[in-house]
Amino acid sequence: MPLEQVLVLLCAAAGAGWVDAVVGGGGLLQLPAIMVTGMPTVEAMATNKFSSVFGTASAAVAYARSTKVDRQVALPGAALAVLSAGLGAWAAASISAEVLRPAVMVVLLAVAAFVTLRPAMGAVPEPHLRTQGRVAAAVATAGVGIAFYDGILGPGTGTFLIIAFTAILGLDFVSASASAKIVNIGTNLGALLVFGTQGHVQWALGLGMAVCNVAGAQFGARMALRRGAGFVRVVLLCVVAAMVVRLGWQQFG
């Protein structure tokens, strides 16, 4: 691979780490950058997962040091996510992305409308929403549904996790982002285990990108912690809009 392409990928990895750390959705930047090099789709997805798992883990540590992580949801959700994302990655070859993209776009548009029409959502915690039933629903949604989606398709997994934790449990956006990182480690690991055993990961390139992803993730996590839920909300809406545009272009462009 030419040096110029490698440098572009390293920069994309740093930017993706920042976006992922703040609100998820870094794959919108990193995965297309890898695919532009001509790498086969499955190898690009696998290398993207390898790089991302380091950045996500780094961001999770940064959040855990400064804000509360909902361990009652994040830990069992992450454990389930390893299995569910692995199943999604295994099924990726047999389920067409063209079938899934329209449904994902509808969900994203609903998310954007929901967050826009409820400006108070995620601004402050709403502990009255938390019940045992809602905790179980959040674990299942994150550890099974969203994790399977991450294995089979992927874009915006971190964003979906944040929205799920905010809407179901009443977490503020910063706490939801902190908890989402733990589950996202599980989704990345589950898919990576499958892709790795199938020989699809470009290990050397992925390791270089991982270093840059970690650097971007550290910067993004600290910025989100410093600026708070309002900043995260704005970035979330921007990322959702970018995902809708990208998926629409892939589906209809």
PDB file of N, CA, C and O in Angstrom, residues 43-100:
ATOM      1  N   GLU A  43     -12.509  -7.722   4.587  1.00  0.00           N
ATOM      2  CA  GLU A  43     -11.222  -7.382   5.186  1.00  0.00           C
ATOM      3  C   GLU A  43     -11.243  -5.966   5.749  1.00  0.00           C
ATOM      4  O   GLU A  43     -10.656  -5.685   6.812  1.00  0.00           O
ATOM      5  N   ALA A  44     -11.915  -5.058   5.039  1.00  0.00           N
ATOM      6  CA  ALA A  44     -12.027  -3.681   5.533  1.00  0.00           C
ATOM      7  C   ALA A  44     -12.822  -3.635   6.841  1.00  0.00           C
ATOM      8  O   ALA A  44     -12.438  -2.945   7.795  1.00  0.00           O
ATOM      9  N   MET A  45     -13.926  -4.377   6.899  1.00  0.00           N
ATOM     10  CA  MET A  45     -14.714  -4.434   8.118  1.00  0.00           C
ATOM     11  C   MET A  45     -13.909  -5.026   9.273  1.00  0.00           C
ATOM     12  O   MET A  45     -13.956  -4.536  10.406  1.00  0.00           O
ATOM     13  N   ALA A  46     -13.145  -6.075   8.989  1.00  0.00           N
ATOM     14  CA  ALA A  46     -12.356  -6.745  10.014  1.00  0.00           C
ATOM     15  C   ALA A  46     -11.253  -5.836  10.551  1.00  0.00           C
ATOM     16  O   ALA A  46     -11.039  -5.743  11.765  1.00  0.00           O
ATOM     17  N   THR A  47     -10.551  -5.159   9.657  1.00  0.00           N
ATOM     18  CA  THR A  47      -9.470  -4.265  10.070  1.00  0.00           C
ATOM     19  C   THR A  47     -10.026  -3.062  10.823  1.00  0.00           C
ATOM     20  O   THR A  47      -9.418  -2.583  11.787  1.00  0.00           O
ATOM     21  N   ASN A  48     -11.191  -2.593  10.406  1.00  0.00           N
ATOM     22  CA  ASN A  48     -11.867  -1.508  11.111  1.00  0.00           C
ATOM     23  C   ASN A  48     -12.194  -1.919  12.552  1.00  0.00           C
ATOM     24  O   ASN A  48     -11.982  -1.150  13.501  1.00  0.00           O
ATOM     25  N   LYS A  49     -12.675  -3.138  12.743  1.00  0.00           N
ATOM     26  CA  LYS A  49     -12.995  -3.635  14.088  1.00  0.00           C
ATOM     27  C   LYS A  49     -11.739  -3.734  14.948  1.00  0.00           C
ATOM     28  O   LYS A  49     -11.761  -3.379  16.127  1.00  0.00           O
ATOM     29  N   PHE A  50     -10.651  -4.215  14.351  1.00  0.00           N
ATOM     30  CA  PHE A  50      -9.406  -4.367  15.095  1.00  0.00           C
ATOM     31  C   PHE A  50      -8.907  -3.012  15.602  1.00  0.00           C
ATOM     32  O   PHE A  50      -8.518  -2.870  16.769  1.00  0.00           O
ATOM     33  N   SER A  51      -8.934  -2.011  14.734  1.00  0.00           N
ATOM     34  CA  SER A  51      -8.516  -0.676  15.141  1.00  0.00           C
ATOM     35  C   SER A  51      -9.456  -0.085  16.183  1.00  0.00           C
ATOM     36  O   SER A  51      -9.023   0.480  17.195  1.00  0.00           O
ATOM     37  N   SER A  52     -10.750  -0.259  15.962  1.00  0.00           N
ATOM     38  CA  SER A  52     -11.755   0.389  16.806  1.00  0.00           C
ATOM     39  C   SER A  52     -11.773  -0.145  18.229  1.00  0.00           C
ATOM     40  O   SER A  52     -12.069   0.599  19.176  1.00  0.00           O
ATOM     41  N   VAL A  53     -11.495  -1.427  18.410  1.00  0.00           N
ATOM     42  CA  VAL A  53     -11.598  -1.998  19.746  1.00  0.00           C
ATOM     43  C   VAL A  53     -10.586  -1.353  20.692  1.00  0.00           C
ATOM     44  O   VAL A  53     -10.866  -1.158  21.882  1.00  0.00           O
ATOM     45  N   PHE A  54      -9.429  -0.941  20.173  1.00  0.00           N
ATOM     46  CA  PHE A  54      -8.432  -0.277  21.011  1.00  0.00           C
ATOM     47  C   PHE A  54      -8.902   1.130  21.399  1.00  0.00           C
ATOM     48  O   PHE A  54      -8.770   1.551  22.553  1.00  0.00           O
ATOM     49  N   GLY A  55      -9.425   1.866  20.415  1.00  0.00           N
ATOM     50  CA  GLY A  55      -9.906   3.209  20.705  1.00  0.00           C
ATOM     51  C   GLY A  55     -11.075   3.202  21.669  1.00  0.00           C
ATOM     52  O   GLY A  55     -11.147   4.033  22.586  1.00  0.00           O
ATOM     53  N   THR A  56     -11.989   2.261  21.470  1.00  0.00           N
ATOM     54  CA  THR A  56     -13.153   2.169  22.350  1.00  0.00           C
ATOM     55  C   THR A  56     -12.734   1.826  23.774  1.00  0.00           C
ATOM     56  O   THR A  56     -13.248   2.404  24.743  1.00  0.00           O
ATOM     57  N   ALA A  57     -11.809   0.889  23.914  1.00  0.00           N
ATOM     58  CA  ALA A  57     -11.326   0.524  25.243  1.00  0.00           C
ATOM     59  C   ALA A  57     -10.631   1.703  25.916  1.00  0.00           C
ATOM     60  O   ALA A  57     -10.806   1.946  27.124  1.00  0.00           O
ATOM     61  N   SER A  58      -9.865   2.454  25.141  1.00  0.00           N
ATOM     62  CA  SER A  58      -9.182   3.623  25.681  1.00  0.00           C
ATOM     63  C   SER A  58     -10.183   4.674  26.162  1.00  0.00           C
ATOM     64  O   SER A  58     -10.027   5.251  27.246  1.00  0.00           O
ATOM     65  N   ALA A  59     -11.213   4.915  25.359  1.00  0.00           N
ATOM     66  CA  ALA A  59     -12.241   5.878  25.755  1.00  0.00           C
ATOM     67  C   ALA A  59     -12.995   5.400  26.992  1.00  0.00           C
ATOM     68  O   ALA A  59     -13.337   6.197  27.879  1.00  0.00           O
ATOM     69  N   ALA A  60     -13.247   4.091  27.062  1.00  0.00           N
ATOM     70  CA  ALA A  60     -13.965   3.539  28.219  1.00  0.00           C
ATOM     71  C   ALA A  60     -13.192   3.802  29.511  1.00  0.00           C
ATOM     72  O   ALA A  60     -13.778   4.156  30.543  1.00  0.00           O
ATOM     73  N   VAL A  61     -11.871   3.636  29.458  1.00  0.00           N
ATOM     74  CA  VAL A  61     -11.041   3.899  30.645  1.00  0.00           C
ATOM     75  C   VAL A  61     -11.108   5.376  31.023  1.00  0.00           C
ATOM     76  O   VAL A  61     -11.241   5.728  32.203  1.00  0.00           O
ATOM     77  N   ALA A  62     -11.034   6.258  30.023  1.00  0.00           N
ATOM     78  CA  ALA A  62     -11.085   7.695  30.296  1.00  0.00           C
ATOM     79  C   ALA A  62     -12.411   8.089  30.939  1.00  0.00           C
ATOM     80  O   ALA A  62     -12.446   8.873  31.900  1.00  0.00           O
ATOM     81  N   TYR A  63     -13.511   7.546  30.429  1.00  0.00           N
ATOM     82  CA  TYR A  63     -14.829   7.844  31.014  1.00  0.00           C
ATOM     83  C   TYR A  63     -14.937   7.292  32.428  1.00  0.00           C
ATOM     84  O   TYR A  63     -15.434   7.960  33.337  1.00  0.00           O
ATOM     85  N   ALA A  64     -14.487   6.060  32.616  1.00  0.00           N
ATOM     86  CA  ALA A  64     -14.635   5.404  33.926  1.00  0.00           C
ATOM     87  C   ALA A  64     -13.890   6.149  35.026  1.00  0.00           C
ATOM     88  O   ALA A  64     -14.280   6.103  36.194  1.00  0.00           O
ATOM     89  N   ARG A  65     -12.829   6.838  34.661  1.00  0.00           N
ATOM     90  CA  ARG A  65     -12.063   7.596  35.650  1.00  0.00           C
ATOM     91  C   ARG A  65     -12.761   8.872  36.084  1.00  0.00           C
ATOM     92  O   ARG A  65     -12.443   9.433  37.143  1.00  0.00           O
ATOM     93  N   SER A  66     -13.707   9.349  35.270  1.00  0.00           N
ATOM     94  CA  SER A  66     -14.270  10.683  35.526  1.00  0.00           C
ATOM     95  C   SER A  66     -15.778  10.721  35.709  1.00  0.00           C
ATOM     96  O   SER A  66     -16.307  11.739  36.171  1.00  0.00           O
ATOM     97  N   THR A  67     -16.485   9.677  35.315  1.00  0.00           N
ATOM     98  CA  THR A  67     -17.944   9.704  35.432  1.00  0.00           C
ATOM     99  C   THR A  67     -18.461   8.309  35.750  1.00  0.00           C
ATOM    100  O   THR A  67     -17.731   7.321  35.649  1.00  0.00           O
ATOM    101  N   LYS A  68     -19.730   8.250  36.107  1.00  0.00           N
ATOM    102  CA  LYS A  68     -20.316   6.978  36.527  1.00  0.00           C
ATOM    103  C   LYS A  68     -20.649   6.102  35.324  1.00  0.00           C
ATOM    104  O   LYS A  68     -21.294   6.541  34.380  1.00  0.00           O
ATOM    105  N   VAL A  69     -20.213   4.858  35.390  1.00  0.00           N
ATOM    106  CA  VAL A  69     -20.596   3.846  34.400  1.00  0.00           C
ATOM    107  C   VAL A  69     -21.657   2.952  35.024  1.00  0.00           C
ATOM    108  O   VAL A  69     -21.510   2.502  36.160  1.00  0.00           O
ATOM    109  N   ASP A  70     -22.748   2.727  34.295  1.00  0.00           N
ATOM    110  CA  ASP A  70     -23.833   1.883  34.804  1.00  0.00           C
ATOM    111  C   ASP A  70     -23.419   0.411  34.635  1.00  0.00           C
ATOM    112  O   ASP A  70     -23.758  -0.237  33.657  1.00  0.00           O
ATOM    113  N   ARG A  71     -22.693  -0.099  35.608  1.00  0.00           N
ATOM    114  CA  ARG A  71     -22.148  -1.460  35.501  1.00  0.00           C
ATOM    115  C   ARG A  71     -23.237  -2.518  35.485  1.00  0.00           C
ATOM    116  O   ARG A  71     -23.051  -3.598  34.924  1.00  0.00           O
ATOM    117  N   GLN A  72     -24.384  -2.240  36.113  1.00  0.00           N
ATOM    118  CA  GLN A  72     -25.469  -3.215  36.148  1.00  0.00           C
ATOM    119  C   GLN A  72     -25.987  -3.522  34.748  1.00  0.00           C
ATOM    120  O   GLN A  72     -26.486  -4.625  34.485  1.00  0.00           O
ATOM    121  N   VAL A  73     -25.836  -2.566  33.856  1.00  0.00           N
ATOM    122  CA  VAL A  73     -26.263  -2.755  32.468  1.00  0.00           C
ATOM    123  C   VAL A  73     -25.073  -3.028  31.558  1.00  0.00           C
ATOM    124  O   VAL A  73     -25.114  -3.923  30.708  1.00  0.00           O
ATOM    125  N   ALA A  74     -23.996  -2.264  31.739  1.00  0.00           N
ATOM    126  CA  ALA A  74     -22.864  -2.331  30.813  1.00  0.00           C
ATOM    127  C   ALA A  74     -22.153  -3.682  30.832  1.00  0.00           C
ATOM    128  O   ALA A  74     -21.806  -4.220  29.770  1.00  0.00           O
ATOM    129  N   LEU A  75     -21.934  -4.245  31.997  1.00  0.00           N
ATOM    130  CA  LEU A  75     -21.167  -5.493  32.075  1.00  0.00           C
ATOM    131  C   LEU A  75     -21.922  -6.695  31.500  1.00  0.00           C
ATOM    132  O   LEU A  75     -21.379  -7.410  30.644  1.00  0.00           O
ATOM    133  N   PRO A  76     -23.192  -6.953  31.928  1.00  0.00           N
ATOM    134  CA  PRO A  76     -23.898  -8.066  31.275  1.00  0.00           C
ATOM    135  C   PRO A  76     -24.182  -7.789  29.807  1.00  0.00           C
ATOM    136  O   PRO A  76     -24.179  -8.708  28.976  1.00  0.00           O
ATOM    137  N   GLY A  77     -24.402  -6.517  29.472  1.00  0.00           N
ATOM    138  CA  GLY A  77     -24.617  -6.174  28.065  1.00  0.00           C
ATOM    139  C   GLY A  77     -23.396  -6.483  27.224  1.00  0.00           C
ATOM    140  O   GLY A  77     -23.501  -7.002  26.110  1.00  0.00           O
ATOM    141  N   ALA A  78     -22.203  -6.168  27.760  1.00  0.00           N
ATOM    142  CA  ALA A  78     -20.960  -6.448  27.034  1.00  0.00           C
ATOM    143  C   ALA A  78     -20.745  -7.948  26.863  1.00  0.00           C
ATOM    144  O   ALA A  78     -20.298  -8.410  25.801  1.00  0.00           O
ATOM    145  N   ALA A  79     -21.042  -8.724  27.907  1.00  0.00           N
ATOM    146  CA  ALA A  79     -20.873 -10.178  27.815  1.00  0.00           C
ATOM    147  C   ALA A  79     -21.781 -10.767  26.736  1.00  0.00           C
ATOM    148  O   ALA A  79     -21.346 -11.592  25.914  1.00  0.00           O
ATOM    149  N   LEU A  80     -23.030 -10.340  26.719  1.00  0.00           N
ATOM    150  CA  LEU A  80     -23.949 -10.801  25.678  1.00  0.00           C
ATOM    151  C   LEU A  80     -23.510 -10.324  24.303  1.00  0.00           C
ATOM    152  O   LEU A  80     -23.672 -11.028  23.288  1.00  0.00           O
ATOM    153  N   ALA A  81     -22.948  -9.122  24.257  1.00  0.00           N
ATOM    154  CA  ALA A  81     -22.576  -8.522  22.976  1.00  0.00           C
ATOM    155  C   ALA A  81     -21.499  -9.313  22.260  1.00  0.00           C
ATOM    156  O   ALA A  81     -21.474  -9.362  21.029  1.00  0.00           O
ATOM    157  N   VAL A  82     -20.577  -9.915  23.009  1.00  0.00           N
ATOM    158  CA  VAL A  82     -19.526 -10.715  22.375  1.00  0.00           C
ATOM    159  C   VAL A  82     -20.155 -11.832  21.535  1.00  0.00           C
ATOM    160  O   VAL A  82     -19.786 -12.046  20.373  1.00  0.00           O
ATOM    161  N   LEU A  83     -21.120 -12.526  22.110  1.00  0.00           N
ATOM    162  CA  LEU A  83     -21.791 -13.617  21.399  1.00  0.00           C
ATOM    163  C   LEU A  83     -22.653 -13.096  20.264  1.00  0.00           C
ATOM    164  O   LEU A  83     -22.594 -13.603  19.136  1.00  0.00           O
ATOM    165  N   SER A  84     -23.460 -12.078  20.546  1.00  0.00           N
ATOM    166  CA  SER A  84     -24.404 -11.577  19.536  1.00  0.00           C
ATOM    167  C   SER A  84     -23.691 -10.970  18.340  1.00  0.00           C
ATOM    168  O   SER A  84     -24.075 -11.205  17.184  1.00  0.00           O
ATOM    169  N   ALA A  85     -22.648 -10.169  18.591  1.00  0.00           N
ATOM    170  CA  ALA A  85     -21.906  -9.571  17.479  1.00  0.00           C
ATOM    171  C   ALA A  85     -21.169 -10.643  16.688  1.00  0.00           C
ATOM    172  O   ALA A  85     -21.046 -10.554  15.454  1.00  0.00           O
ATOM    173  N   GLY A  86     -20.678 -11.674  17.379  1.00  0.00           N
ATOM    174  CA  GLY A  86     -20.045 -12.783  16.672  1.00  0.00           C
ATOM    175  C   GLY A  86     -21.019 -13.480  15.744  1.00  0.00           C
ATOM    176  O   GLY A  86     -20.681 -13.808  14.598  1.00  0.00           O
ATOM    177  N   LEU A  87     -22.241 -13.689  16.222  1.00  0.00           N
ATOM    178  CA  LEU A  87     -23.267 -14.297  15.371  1.00  0.00           C
ATOM    179  C   LEU A  87     -23.597 -13.391  14.191  1.00  0.00           C
ATOM    180  O   LEU A  87     -23.811 -13.864  13.066  1.00  0.00           O
ATOM    181  N   GLY A  88     -23.650 -12.089  14.453  1.00  0.00           N
ATOM    182  CA  GLY A  88     -23.921 -11.146  13.367  1.00  0.00           C
ATOM    183  C   GLY A  88     -22.832 -11.178  12.316  1.00  0.00           C
ATOM    184  O   GLY A  88     -23.110 -11.179  11.108  1.00  0.00           O
ATOM    185  N   ALA A  89     -21.562 -11.212  12.749  1.00  0.00           N
ATOM    186  CA  ALA A  89     -20.452 -11.277  11.800  1.00  0.00           C
ATOM    187  C   ALA A  89     -20.491 -12.575  11.002  1.00  0.00           C
ATOM    188  O   ALA A  89     -20.209 -12.583   9.796  1.00  0.00           O
ATOM    189  N   TRP A  90     -20.853 -13.662  11.665  1.00  0.00           N
ATOM    190  CA  TRP A  90     -20.954 -14.958  10.983  1.00  0.00           C
ATOM    191  C   TRP A  90     -22.078 -14.940   9.947  1.00  0.00           C
ATOM    192  O   TRP A  90     -21.964 -15.534   8.874  1.00  0.00           O
ATOM    193  N   ALA A  91     -23.171 -14.237  10.268  1.00  0.00           N
ATOM    194  CA  ALA A  91     -24.329 -14.184   9.359  1.00  0.00           C
ATOM    195  C   ALA A  91     -24.176 -13.135   8.272  1.00  0.00           C
ATOM    196  O   ALA A  91     -24.975 -13.092   7.334  1.00  0.00           O
ATOM    197  N   ALA A  92     -23.135 -12.288   8.382  1.00  0.00           N
ATOM    198  CA  ALA A  92     -23.001 -11.159   7.450  1.00  0.00           C
ATOM    199  C   ALA A  92     -22.935 -11.611   5.996  1.00  0.00           C
ATOM    200  O   ALA A  92     -23.414 -10.905   5.101  1.00  0.00           O
ATOM    201  N   ALA A  93     -22.367 -12.772   5.760  1.00  0.00           N
ATOM    202  CA  ALA A  93     -22.229 -13.249   4.379  1.00  0.00           C
ATOM    203  C   ALA A  93     -23.548 -13.700   3.778  1.00  0.00           C
ATOM    204  O   ALA A  93     -23.689 -13.761   2.552  1.00  0.00           O
ATOM    205  N   SER A  94     -24.529 -14.008   4.629  1.00  0.00           N
ATOM    206  CA  SER A  94     -25.777 -14.572   4.112  1.00  0.00           C
ATOM    207  C   SER A  94     -26.955 -13.599   4.129  1.00  0.00           C
ATOM    208  O   SER A  94     -28.011 -13.909   3.591  1.00  0.00           O
ATOM    209  N   ILE A  95     -26.788 -12.426   4.746  1.00  0.00           N
ATOM    210  CA  ILE A  95     -27.865 -11.432   4.793  1.00  0.00           C
ATOM    211  C   ILE A  95     -27.408 -10.194   4.058  1.00  0.00           C
ATOM    212  O   ILE A  95     -26.381  -9.607   4.378  1.00  0.00           O
ATOM    213  N   SER A  96     -28.185  -9.770   3.077  1.00  0.00           N
ATOM    214  CA  SER A  96     -27.804  -8.635   2.247  1.00  0.00           C
ATOM    215  C   SER A  96     -27.934  -7.321   3.019  1.00  0.00           C
ATOM    216  O   SER A  96     -28.960  -7.054   3.649  1.00  0.00           O
ATOM    217  N   ALA A  97     -26.900  -6.488   2.925  1.00  0.00           N
ATOM    218  CA  ALA A  97     -26.946  -5.173   3.560  1.00  0.00           C
ATOM    219  C   ALA A  97     -28.034  -4.301   2.943  1.00  0.00           C
ATOM    220  O   ALA A  97     -28.602  -3.428   3.613  1.00  0.00           O
ATOM    221  N   GLU A  98     -28.341  -4.542   1.654  1.00  0.00           N
ATOM    222  CA  GLU A  98     -29.384  -3.750   0.991  1.00  0.00           C
ATOM    223  C   GLU A  98     -30.744  -3.946   1.648  1.00  0.00           C
ATOM    224  O   GLU A  98     -31.605  -3.069   1.600  1.00  0.00           O
ATOM    225  N   VAL A  99     -30.953  -5.099   2.272  1.00  0.00           N
ATOM    226  CA  VAL A  99     -32.215  -5.356   2.966  1.00  0.00           C
ATOM    227  C   VAL A  99     -32.281  -4.587   4.278  1.00  0.00           C
ATOM    228  O   VAL A  99     -33.337  -4.096   4.688  1.00  0.00           O
ATOM    229  N   LEU A 100     -31.133  -4.446   4.936  1.00  0.00           N
ATOM    230  CA  LEU A 100     -31.106  -3.824   6.255  1.00  0.00           C
ATOM    231  C   LEU A 100     -31.060  -2.304   6.208  1.00  0.00           C
ATOM    232  O   LEU A 100     -31.588  -1.640   7.100  1.00  0.00           O
TER     233      LEU A 100
END
